[in-house]
Amino acid sequence: MVLASIQATYKNVSHVTAYRDAVAVVIFVLIVFLVFKPIVQWIINRTPEGKPVKNMYVNAVILAALASSVYSMIFNMKYVLGPLVVGLVIPEGPPLGSALESKYEKLTMNVFLPISITVSVMRSDATRMLTEFSHILVNIFLTALTLVLKFVACLAPCLYYKLPLNESLAVSIILSYKSFADFVLYESVLDAAYISQATYAFLIIYSLLNAGIVPVVLRRLYDPKRKYVNYQKRNILHLEPNSDLQIITCLHRPENVSATIAFLQLLSSPNLDFPIAVRVLYLVQLVGQINPVLISDNKKSKRLHTDSYIHTANLAFRKFMLEGLKSVTVTTYTAFSHEKMMHEDICTLALDQTSSMIIVPSGRRWTVDGMFESDDDAIRRLNQALLQSAPCSIGILIDRGHFSRKGNDVSSKKNYNIDVGVIFIGGKDDREALSLVKRMKHNPRVRVTVIRLLFKQEIEPENWEYILDNEGLKDFKIADEMKNVDYTERTMTSGAEVASIVQFLAHEYDLMVVGRDQGIASPNFLGLTEWVELPELGVIGDFLAAKELSSKVSVLVVQQQQQT
């Protein structure tokens, strides 16, 4: 690009001007690398770990890039040369690179890029390509030959190393792809009169066809969710007796730590017959084109480990593990990933570790006194993606603050001080929720109450789902043998009655555990399904997480493994 720019610039200028401009370019490059680069490093060093770069510094860098563009044009260079050199000295990733991209990426991608593409396309004249077809036939042949050679050169190594055919084709297509960034090069060589209008029109149409066809072909060749399809039962319901309960807990921010530990404490038991293995996954969102990475805690850099909230969280989880004696093991990981790919890191870890359940925080945030604060749409999108592709069961934890404070209160760690309620209507998700709560009943701190809601007109004793529901409830019906377990049944007649009883129960317990999909196809629930605000929580979970519900109850919404 730089060579084309210089050639295009010096085509119609005197030798004196050409030498002057060349010297100006050399001086500019020296200033960028000897002056501007140390300033950039100074900005990075002044920014504390985990904190954003000050807007003053971000804006100063952008102004420097704009000034470099003006400088390039003054000395007869292409306007992109200056910002290109400035961009070379800015490290990718946090703190500065991510700050620049997060602040200006939407403006660039949603405004400037479409305008630039539109202008480039408007400069092309498709009729010239038709009228001068014989003159550009050689260019068309060379373009096709280059495409085929590049495709074969990419495909051959993939097949040699025995990559699946679909993945090999996908990789080859991606590496052969012509993007909109090439429009800048096309315009440069057109302005330099190195190509004709007909050739320019052909290249523009070729790139547009690439952009339209390649994504469609890739979606047919490669489905990321396919690798998470599991032909084994990886859920709590089908877990072998006395086997390790493998759980992955995901954390987005510091306030997720206390709620997660409070929940894990309910599952821990002094009885070594019910061990749990916890993989804590810290989720760090990346911005821009940085490569995602999933690393174990003992491989992290020292700076990240000591200066971020992750270090404090690790100490809290270590304390939890020590309190669990030999029945609890904790391993920590950190996933640096883009928002759209974060669920893939979680699913990959769950698949590799043969986990039975993934626990993720809800996107709905609450204040310390249980009042609604905000909805995080990014976390909600992540949870929805996990519900569709997770290779095991998944639980979404909604913490209003009261449960996490009570669960972590050392002074209140006595028998039966945590009340857990289970609303059971029926279906595989409700049965999975029951299986999870069965692990809690072995904890002397927990009192479990199962409330089964029945619709009399829909009870079919010979229905297979009804039989499975009764089998799952069998252990809870023997209340006389378990001091910390209660079981009750209530017959409902309408959705309004269900809403009323759920609202009442929300004030009776510290934590409510519900299934996401209770197999609700009954007309009695039509009035409730129409008002669902957070579909990822299901009907009952959404009702318990409603902003209007004046309760401090926390909720765990459970979905059984889907990818089978």
XYZ file of C-alpha atoms in Angstrom:
564
model
C 0.000 0.000 0.000
C 2.833 2.420 0.908
C 4.678 1.637 -2.335
C 1.548 2.213 -4.420
C 0.955 5.475 -2.561
C 4.473 6.755 -3.229
C 4.352 5.778 -6.884
C 0.956 7.408 -7.349
C 2.138 10.570 -5.647
C 5.388 11.061 -7.523
C 4.009 10.322 -10.972
C 3.367 13.993 -11.828
C 5.742 15.938 -9.534
C 9.280 17.267 -9.933
C 12.298 15.433 -8.577
C 12.906 18.184 -6.002
C 9.374 17.843 -4.680
C 9.680 14.070 -4.682
C 12.883 14.158 -2.616
C 11.362 16.712 -0.237
C 8.321 14.515 0.298
C 10.460 11.418 0.782
C 12.510 13.192 3.460
C 9.268 14.339 5.107
C 8.082 10.731 5.254
C 11.348 9.575 6.845
C 11.175 12.376 9.433
C 7.550 11.500 10.162
C 8.364 7.814 10.708
C 11.256 8.720 13.039
C 9.025 11.053 15.070
C 6.357 8.363 15.395
C 8.756 5.664 16.574
C 11.129 7.799 18.665
C 8.670 10.264 20.217
C 5.086 9.103 19.832
C 5.720 5.448 20.716
C 7.308 6.266 24.141
C 4.353 8.563 24.854
C 1.947 5.707 24.095
C 3.892 3.405 26.413
C 3.829 6.088 29.117
C 0.022 6.287 28.826
C -0.250 2.505 29.171
C 2.042 2.436 32.215
C 0.037 5.205 33.909
C -3.222 3.275 33.555
C -3.894 0.953 36.538
C -4.622 -2.704 35.765
C -8.296 -3.235 35.041
C -9.035 0.512 34.798
C -9.999 2.341 31.580
C -7.661 4.802 29.901
C -8.577 8.437 30.524
C -10.636 9.987 27.741
C -8.079 12.781 27.473
C -5.406 10.299 26.348
C -7.753 8.451 23.988
C -8.817 11.676 22.297
C -5.193 12.826 22.066
C -4.240 9.642 20.203
C -7.139 10.106 17.771
C -6.117 13.729 17.158
C -2.561 12.560 16.492
C -3.863 10.099 13.898
C -5.933 12.826 12.215
C -2.966 15.206 12.256
C -0.800 12.529 10.650
C -3.371 12.185 7.864
C -3.226 15.940 7.196
C 0.587 15.786 7.271
C 0.518 13.005 4.661
C -1.662 15.026 2.304
C 0.495 18.166 2.708
C 3.493 16.211 1.468
C 1.613 14.592 -1.410
C 1.073 11.217 0.240
C -2.138 9.230 0.459
C -4.172 10.236 3.486
C -4.042 6.688 4.903
C -0.245 6.606 5.179
C 0.007 8.708 8.355
C -2.671 6.890 10.399
C -1.233 3.576 9.193
C 2.195 4.353 10.662
C 0.664 5.753 13.870
C -1.405 2.594 14.270
C 1.709 0.432 14.089
C 3.015 1.752 17.428
C -0.241 1.312 19.378
C -0.312 -2.126 21.076
C -3.433 -4.182 20.520
C -5.647 -5.077 23.441
C -6.147 -3.370 26.769
C -5.803 -0.780 27.944
C -5.202 1.658 25.065
C -5.993 -0.441 21.998
C -9.272 -1.693 23.454
C -10.211 1.809 24.623
C -9.724 3.238 21.131
C -11.757 0.488 19.511
C -14.576 0.507 22.049
C -14.960 4.278 21.738
C -14.693 4.703 17.979
C -15.424 1.284 16.477
C -19.199 1.797 16.228
C -18.763 5.212 14.614
C -16.208 3.830 12.183
C -18.006 0.599 11.300
C -21.568 1.947 11.250
C -20.999 5.378 9.693
C -17.637 5.902 8.023
C -17.197 2.410 6.548
C -20.622 2.338 4.810
C -19.989 5.833 3.438
C -16.542 4.804 2.190
C -17.922 1.668 0.524
C -20.743 3.650 -1.060
C -18.337 6.221 -2.495
C -16.062 3.486 -3.854
C -18.969 1.690 -5.508
C -20.340 4.936 -6.955
C -16.995 5.522 -8.683
C -17.361 2.264 -10.604
C -19.173 2.041 -13.918
C -20.438 -1.448 -14.703
C -21.290 -0.498 -18.288
C -17.587 0.163 -18.975
C -16.840 -3.391 -17.898
C -19.332 -4.708 -20.466
C -18.221 -2.475 -23.315
C -14.509 -3.098 -22.662
C -14.826 -6.749 -21.704
C -12.236 -7.915 -24.218
C -9.658 -5.507 -22.747
C -10.055 -6.777 -19.186
C -10.311 -10.467 -20.051
C -6.684 -11.031 -19.056
C -7.283 -9.325 -15.686
C -10.325 -11.513 -15.068
C -8.303 -14.632 -15.906
C -5.442 -13.597 -13.584
C -7.873 -12.839 -10.754
C -9.548 -16.240 -11.137
C -6.177 -18.004 -11.345
C -4.933 -16.220 -8.214
C -8.100 -17.170 -6.354
C -7.787 -20.845 -7.326
C -4.075 -21.006 -6.460
C -4.618 -19.334 -3.087
C -7.545 -21.646 -2.327
C -5.550 -24.772 -3.212
C -2.502 -23.533 -1.281
C -4.673 -23.157 1.824
C -6.629 -26.388 1.318
C -3.641 -28.691 0.781
C -2.010 -28.225 4.241
C -5.391 -28.610 5.942
C -6.026 -31.934 4.226
C -2.431 -33.039 4.805
C -2.860 -32.578 8.558
C -6.194 -34.450 8.376
C -8.546 -31.629 9.204
C -12.191 -32.503 8.451
C -13.139 -31.628 4.889
C -15.790 -29.078 5.881
C -13.379 -27.265 8.186
C -10.620 -27.361 5.546
C -12.931 -25.809 2.985
C -14.052 -23.165 5.486
C -10.454 -22.193 6.360
C -9.492 -22.006 2.684
C -12.471 -19.813 1.834
C -11.751 -17.458 4.742
C -8.089 -17.047 3.757
C -9.072 -16.437 0.119
C -11.679 -13.842 1.043
C -11.475 -10.341 -0.446
C -12.746 -7.765 2.024
C -13.913 -4.172 1.806
C -10.472 -3.058 2.985
C -9.230 -3.802 -0.528
C -11.346 -0.910 -1.815
C -8.645 1.495 -0.581
C -6.054 -0.263 -2.735
C -8.377 -0.314 -5.748
C -8.948 3.440 -5.459
C -5.215 4.098 -5.104
C -4.265 2.255 -8.266
C -7.228 3.786 -10.125
C -6.138 7.295 -9.131
C -2.616 6.449 -10.261
C -4.036 5.353 -13.619
C -2.540 1.874 -13.239
C -5.894 0.244 -14.000
C -8.778 1.229 -16.227
C -12.329 2.077 -15.167
C -13.450 -1.293 -16.527
C -10.933 -3.202 -14.381
C -11.882 -1.120 -11.332
C -15.569 -1.935 -11.864
C -14.733 -5.640 -12.156
C -12.713 -5.608 -8.899
C -15.497 -3.802 -7.036
C -18.139 -6.262 -8.261
C -15.830 -9.177 -7.445
C -15.382 -7.946 -3.848
C -19.117 -7.341 -3.424
C -19.876 -10.874 -4.614
C -17.281 -12.158 -2.136
C -18.973 -10.292 0.696
C -22.392 -11.635 -0.247
C -21.607 -15.270 -1.060
C -18.803 -16.249 1.346
C -20.752 -15.784 4.633
C -23.630 -17.910 3.289
C -21.276 -20.700 2.201
C -19.418 -20.625 5.534
C -22.647 -20.977 7.501
C -23.459 -24.100 5.493
C -19.975 -25.587 5.865
C -19.268 -24.827 9.507
C -21.640 -24.742 12.452
C -19.748 -23.993 15.720
C -22.531 -25.565 17.791
C -22.005 -28.916 16.083
C -18.902 -29.705 18.134
C -20.878 -29.311 21.361
C -23.431 -31.956 20.406
C -23.007 -34.618 23.053
C -24.220 -38.172 22.799
C -23.670 -38.795 26.503
C -25.910 -37.669 29.340
C -24.041 -34.829 31.023
C -26.512 -33.607 33.574
C -27.124 -34.020 37.282
C -30.166 -36.265 36.859
C -28.101 -39.024 35.213
C -25.031 -38.549 37.405
C -23.708 -41.734 38.986
C -24.340 -41.972 42.760
C -21.502 -40.596 44.911
C -19.611 -39.343 41.846
C -18.025 -35.896 41.594
C -20.418 -33.103 40.703
C -18.475 -31.216 38.013
C -19.577 -27.566 37.896
C -18.350 -24.556 35.922
C -19.144 -21.171 37.448
C -18.772 -18.061 35.302
C -17.972 -14.602 36.672
C -18.236 -11.275 34.838
C -17.563 -8.781 37.622
C -16.558 -8.681 41.314
C -20.140 -8.680 42.647
C -20.694 -12.140 41.122
C -18.191 -13.711 43.514
C -20.197 -13.661 46.757
C -23.391 -15.023 45.161
C -21.475 -17.826 43.445
C -19.699 -18.888 46.632
C -22.962 -18.724 48.597
C -24.574 -21.057 46.068
C -21.614 -23.465 46.024
C -21.720 -23.641 49.819
C -25.232 -25.078 49.570
C -23.887 -27.935 47.446
C -20.887 -28.653 49.659
C -21.290 -31.251 52.369
C -19.113 -32.531 55.211
C -19.959 -35.986 53.870
C -17.149 -37.091 51.542
C -19.633 -39.237 49.610
C -20.866 -36.118 47.787
C -17.765 -34.342 46.399
C -17.939 -31.366 44.049
C -15.299 -30.174 41.585
C -15.619 -26.490 40.707
C -14.055 -24.771 37.694
C -14.218 -21.017 38.159
C -14.117 -19.171 34.838
C -13.448 -15.418 34.854
C -14.844 -13.836 31.694
C -12.944 -10.833 30.316
C -14.414 -9.210 27.214
C -12.033 -8.225 24.434
C -12.608 -5.451 21.928
C -11.484 -5.400 18.313
C -9.382 -7.978 16.475
C -7.408 -9.409 19.421
C -7.144 -13.192 19.493
C -9.201 -14.861 22.257
C -7.363 -17.024 24.772
C -8.373 -19.361 27.599
C -5.716 -19.796 30.286
C -5.434 -21.588 33.585
C -4.835 -19.529 36.717
C -1.298 -20.802 37.267
C -0.319 -19.597 33.782
C -1.489 -16.005 34.190
C 0.910 -13.135 34.154
C 2.011 -11.914 37.555
C 0.619 -8.445 36.972
C -2.874 -9.697 36.173
C -2.800 -12.065 39.118
C -1.829 -9.476 41.719
C -3.506 -6.264 40.565
C -6.986 -7.278 39.400
C -10.099 -8.388 41.283
C -9.315 -11.934 40.146
C -6.622 -12.223 42.815
C -9.101 -11.332 45.582
C -11.683 -13.698 44.110
C -9.124 -16.508 44.025
C -8.472 -16.016 47.728
C -12.209 -16.233 48.433
C -12.552 -19.458 46.437
C -9.479 -20.918 48.119
C -11.029 -20.195 51.506
C -14.246 -21.878 50.350
C -12.263 -24.941 49.235
C -10.458 -25.197 52.571
C -13.738 -24.937 54.470
C -15.101 -27.801 52.360
C -12.248 -30.010 53.590
C -11.676 -32.823 51.087
C -15.134 -32.738 49.514
C -14.447 -29.608 47.424
C -11.830 -28.886 44.767
C -11.539 -25.558 42.943
C -9.656 -24.751 39.733
C -9.667 -21.279 38.205
C -9.442 -20.151 34.581
C -9.652 -16.851 32.731
C -11.194 -16.481 29.277
C -10.214 -13.394 27.286
C -12.765 -13.405 24.499
C -15.051 -11.341 22.292
C -18.700 -11.045 23.237
C -19.929 -13.166 20.325
C -17.400 -15.949 21.028
C -17.509 -16.036 24.816
C -20.099 -18.824 24.938
C -17.762 -20.991 22.842
C -15.008 -20.743 25.469
C -17.472 -21.748 28.179
C -18.835 -24.667 26.161
C -15.342 -25.856 25.223
C -14.243 -25.900 28.857
C -17.449 -27.704 29.878
C -16.892 -30.296 27.163
C -13.226 -30.856 28.023
C -13.894 -31.129 31.763
C -16.978 -33.387 31.366
C -18.987 -30.934 33.453
C -22.564 -31.655 34.498
C -23.653 -28.043 34.954
C -22.675 -24.485 34.072
C -23.697 -21.698 36.460
C -23.857 -18.189 34.982
C -25.038 -14.894 36.508
C -28.141 -13.242 35.138
C -27.929 -10.051 33.117
C -30.307 -8.358 35.566
C -28.504 -6.405 38.290
C -29.805 -5.388 41.692
C -28.670 -2.918 44.334
C -27.489 -4.100 47.758
C -30.986 -3.599 49.169
C -32.641 -5.709 46.457
C -33.888 -2.912 44.180
C -33.657 -3.198 40.392
C -30.585 -1.454 38.965
C -30.134 -2.336 35.280
C -30.200 -5.018 32.595
C -26.946 -6.011 30.907
C -27.923 -6.964 27.363
C -24.486 -8.421 26.590
C -24.761 -10.933 29.447
C -28.325 -11.741 28.430
C -27.191 -12.497 24.878
C -24.409 -14.697 26.247
C -26.866 -16.639 28.411
C -29.236 -17.124 25.483
C -26.375 -18.476 23.359
C -25.385 -20.867 26.152
C -28.942 -22.148 26.505
C -28.859 -23.100 22.830
C -25.407 -24.682 22.647
C -24.262 -25.820 26.129
C -23.091 -29.484 26.163
C -24.458 -29.949 29.688
C -27.110 -28.545 31.995
C -27.072 -24.844 32.761
C -28.238 -22.700 35.662
C -28.832 -18.936 35.570
C -28.396 -17.330 38.993
C -30.316 -14.153 39.819
C -28.989 -12.655 43.057
C -30.855 -9.833 44.799
C -28.176 -9.528 47.491
C -29.933 -11.039 50.508
C -29.017 -14.643 49.653
C -25.318 -13.932 49.060
C -25.008 -11.948 52.298
C -26.779 -14.608 54.349
C -24.936 -17.474 52.682
C -21.526 -15.916 53.406
C -22.333 -14.705 56.924
C -19.917 -16.611 59.157
C -21.894 -15.812 62.326
C -25.041 -17.468 60.913
C -23.505 -20.766 59.804
C -25.763 -22.955 61.866
C -28.178 -25.733 61.008
C -31.089 -24.908 58.700
C -30.408 -21.180 58.351
C -30.783 -21.162 54.534
C -34.289 -21.826 53.193
C -34.392 -23.201 49.648
C -37.705 -23.573 47.848
C -38.333 -25.610 44.698
C -41.380 -24.931 42.529
C -42.128 -28.153 40.660
C -44.659 -28.175 37.821
C -43.250 -30.928 35.635
C -40.894 -31.576 32.760
C -37.224 -32.454 32.379
C -35.958 -29.038 33.511
C -37.909 -29.303 36.761
C -36.565 -32.813 37.298
C -33.029 -31.497 36.758
C -33.699 -28.781 39.350
C -34.831 -31.494 41.785
C -31.642 -33.481 41.165
C -29.568 -30.407 41.984
C -31.495 -29.746 45.185
C -31.001 -33.380 46.243
C -27.318 -32.532 46.631
C -28.238 -29.604 48.878
C -30.253 -31.661 51.345
C -27.034 -33.251 52.629
C -25.839 -29.840 53.826
C -26.905 -29.276 57.460
C -27.266 -25.528 56.818
C -30.001 -25.997 54.238
C -33.723 -26.582 54.648
C -35.368 -27.670 51.402
C -39.059 -27.310 50.601
C -40.524 -28.765 47.408
C -43.836 -27.256 46.303
C -45.551 -29.206 43.550
C -48.183 -27.331 41.569
C -50.798 -29.565 39.947
C -53.647 -28.857 37.536
C -56.337 -31.353 38.431
C -57.899 -31.488 34.967
C -54.520 -32.336 33.375
C -53.394 -35.175 35.656
C -52.922 -38.323 33.560
C -51.509 -41.161 35.719
C -50.465 -43.145 32.638
C -48.620 -40.244 31.003
C -44.890 -41.006 30.785
C -43.833 -37.494 31.824
C -46.148 -37.704 34.831
C -44.566 -41.043 35.799
C -41.059 -39.572 35.526
C -42.119 -36.581 37.623
C -43.420 -38.855 40.382
C -40.240 -40.914 40.295
C -38.141 -37.778 40.712
C -40.257 -36.611 43.643
C -40.164 -39.950 45.443
C -37.193 -39.064 47.659
C -38.785 -35.791 48.770
C -42.117 -37.328 49.703
C -40.501 -39.281 52.540
C -40.466 -36.208 54.765
C -40.490 -38.130 58.049
C -37.012 -39.528 57.414
C -35.407 -36.155 56.615
C -35.528 -33.333 59.132
C -34.518 -30.655 56.654
C -36.860 -31.601 53.770
C -40.523 -30.663 53.369
C -42.880 -31.581 50.557
C -46.256 -30.130 49.712
C -48.706 -30.257 46.814
C -51.099 -27.568 45.702
C -53.819 -27.902 43.096
C -54.152 -24.961 40.730
C -57.065 -23.958 38.525
C -55.665 -21.014 36.535
C -52.559 -19.051 35.640
C -53.654 -16.241 37.942
C -53.631 -18.668 40.867
C -50.126 -19.817 39.903
C -48.934 -16.202 39.850
C -50.498 -15.612 43.250
C -48.873 -18.637 44.894
C -45.467 -17.895 43.308
C -45.644 -14.322 44.589
C -46.426 -15.638 48.075
C -43.566 -18.166 47.972
C -41.104 -15.458 46.886
C -41.338 -13.968 50.382
C -40.820 -17.288 52.190
C -37.394 -18.432 50.985
C -33.836 -17.209 50.521
C -33.363 -19.062 47.226
C -35.916 -20.406 44.772
C -34.863 -23.146 42.328
C -37.073 -23.575 39.261
C -36.892 -25.272 35.878
C -36.718 -23.038 32.830
C -39.215 -24.996 30.760
C -41.848 -26.848 32.754
C -43.311 -28.303 29.582
C -45.898 -25.558 29.826
C -48.327 -26.000 26.952
C -51.406 -25.625 29.109
C -54.024 -22.946 28.406
C -53.766 -22.120 32.106
C -50.384 -20.484 31.461
C -51.288 -18.412 28.424
C -51.839 -15.319 30.525
C -48.362 -15.686 32.054
C -46.386 -16.427 28.887
C -47.635 -13.246 27.225
C -45.956 -11.096 29.889
C -42.529 -12.757 29.892
C -39.805 -10.075 29.793
C -36.724 -12.313 30.057
C -37.408 -15.444 27.969
C -34.083 -17.017 28.948
C -35.491 -17.437 32.482
C -38.714 -19.184 31.502
C -42.182 -18.283 32.769
C -41.720 -18.888 36.508
C -38.124 -17.636 36.573
C -39.120 -14.435 34.789
C -41.926 -13.865 37.296
C -39.546 -14.303 40.250
C -36.980 -11.954 38.652
C -39.547 -9.273 37.805
C -38.613 -5.689 38.648
C -42.050 -5.152 40.165
C -41.758 -8.073 42.613
C -41.048 -6.615 46.058
C -39.033 -9.556 47.341
C -35.411 -10.239 48.241
C -35.480 -13.847 47.046
C -32.698 -15.016 44.747
C -33.492 -17.421 41.927
C -31.700 -20.244 40.138
C -33.241 -21.166 36.779
C -32.196 -24.637 35.593
C -32.221 -26.069 32.078
C -31.304 -29.696 31.507
C -28.763 -30.637 28.849
C -30.183 -29.973 25.372
C -27.380 -31.041 22.992
C -28.046 -34.774 22.814
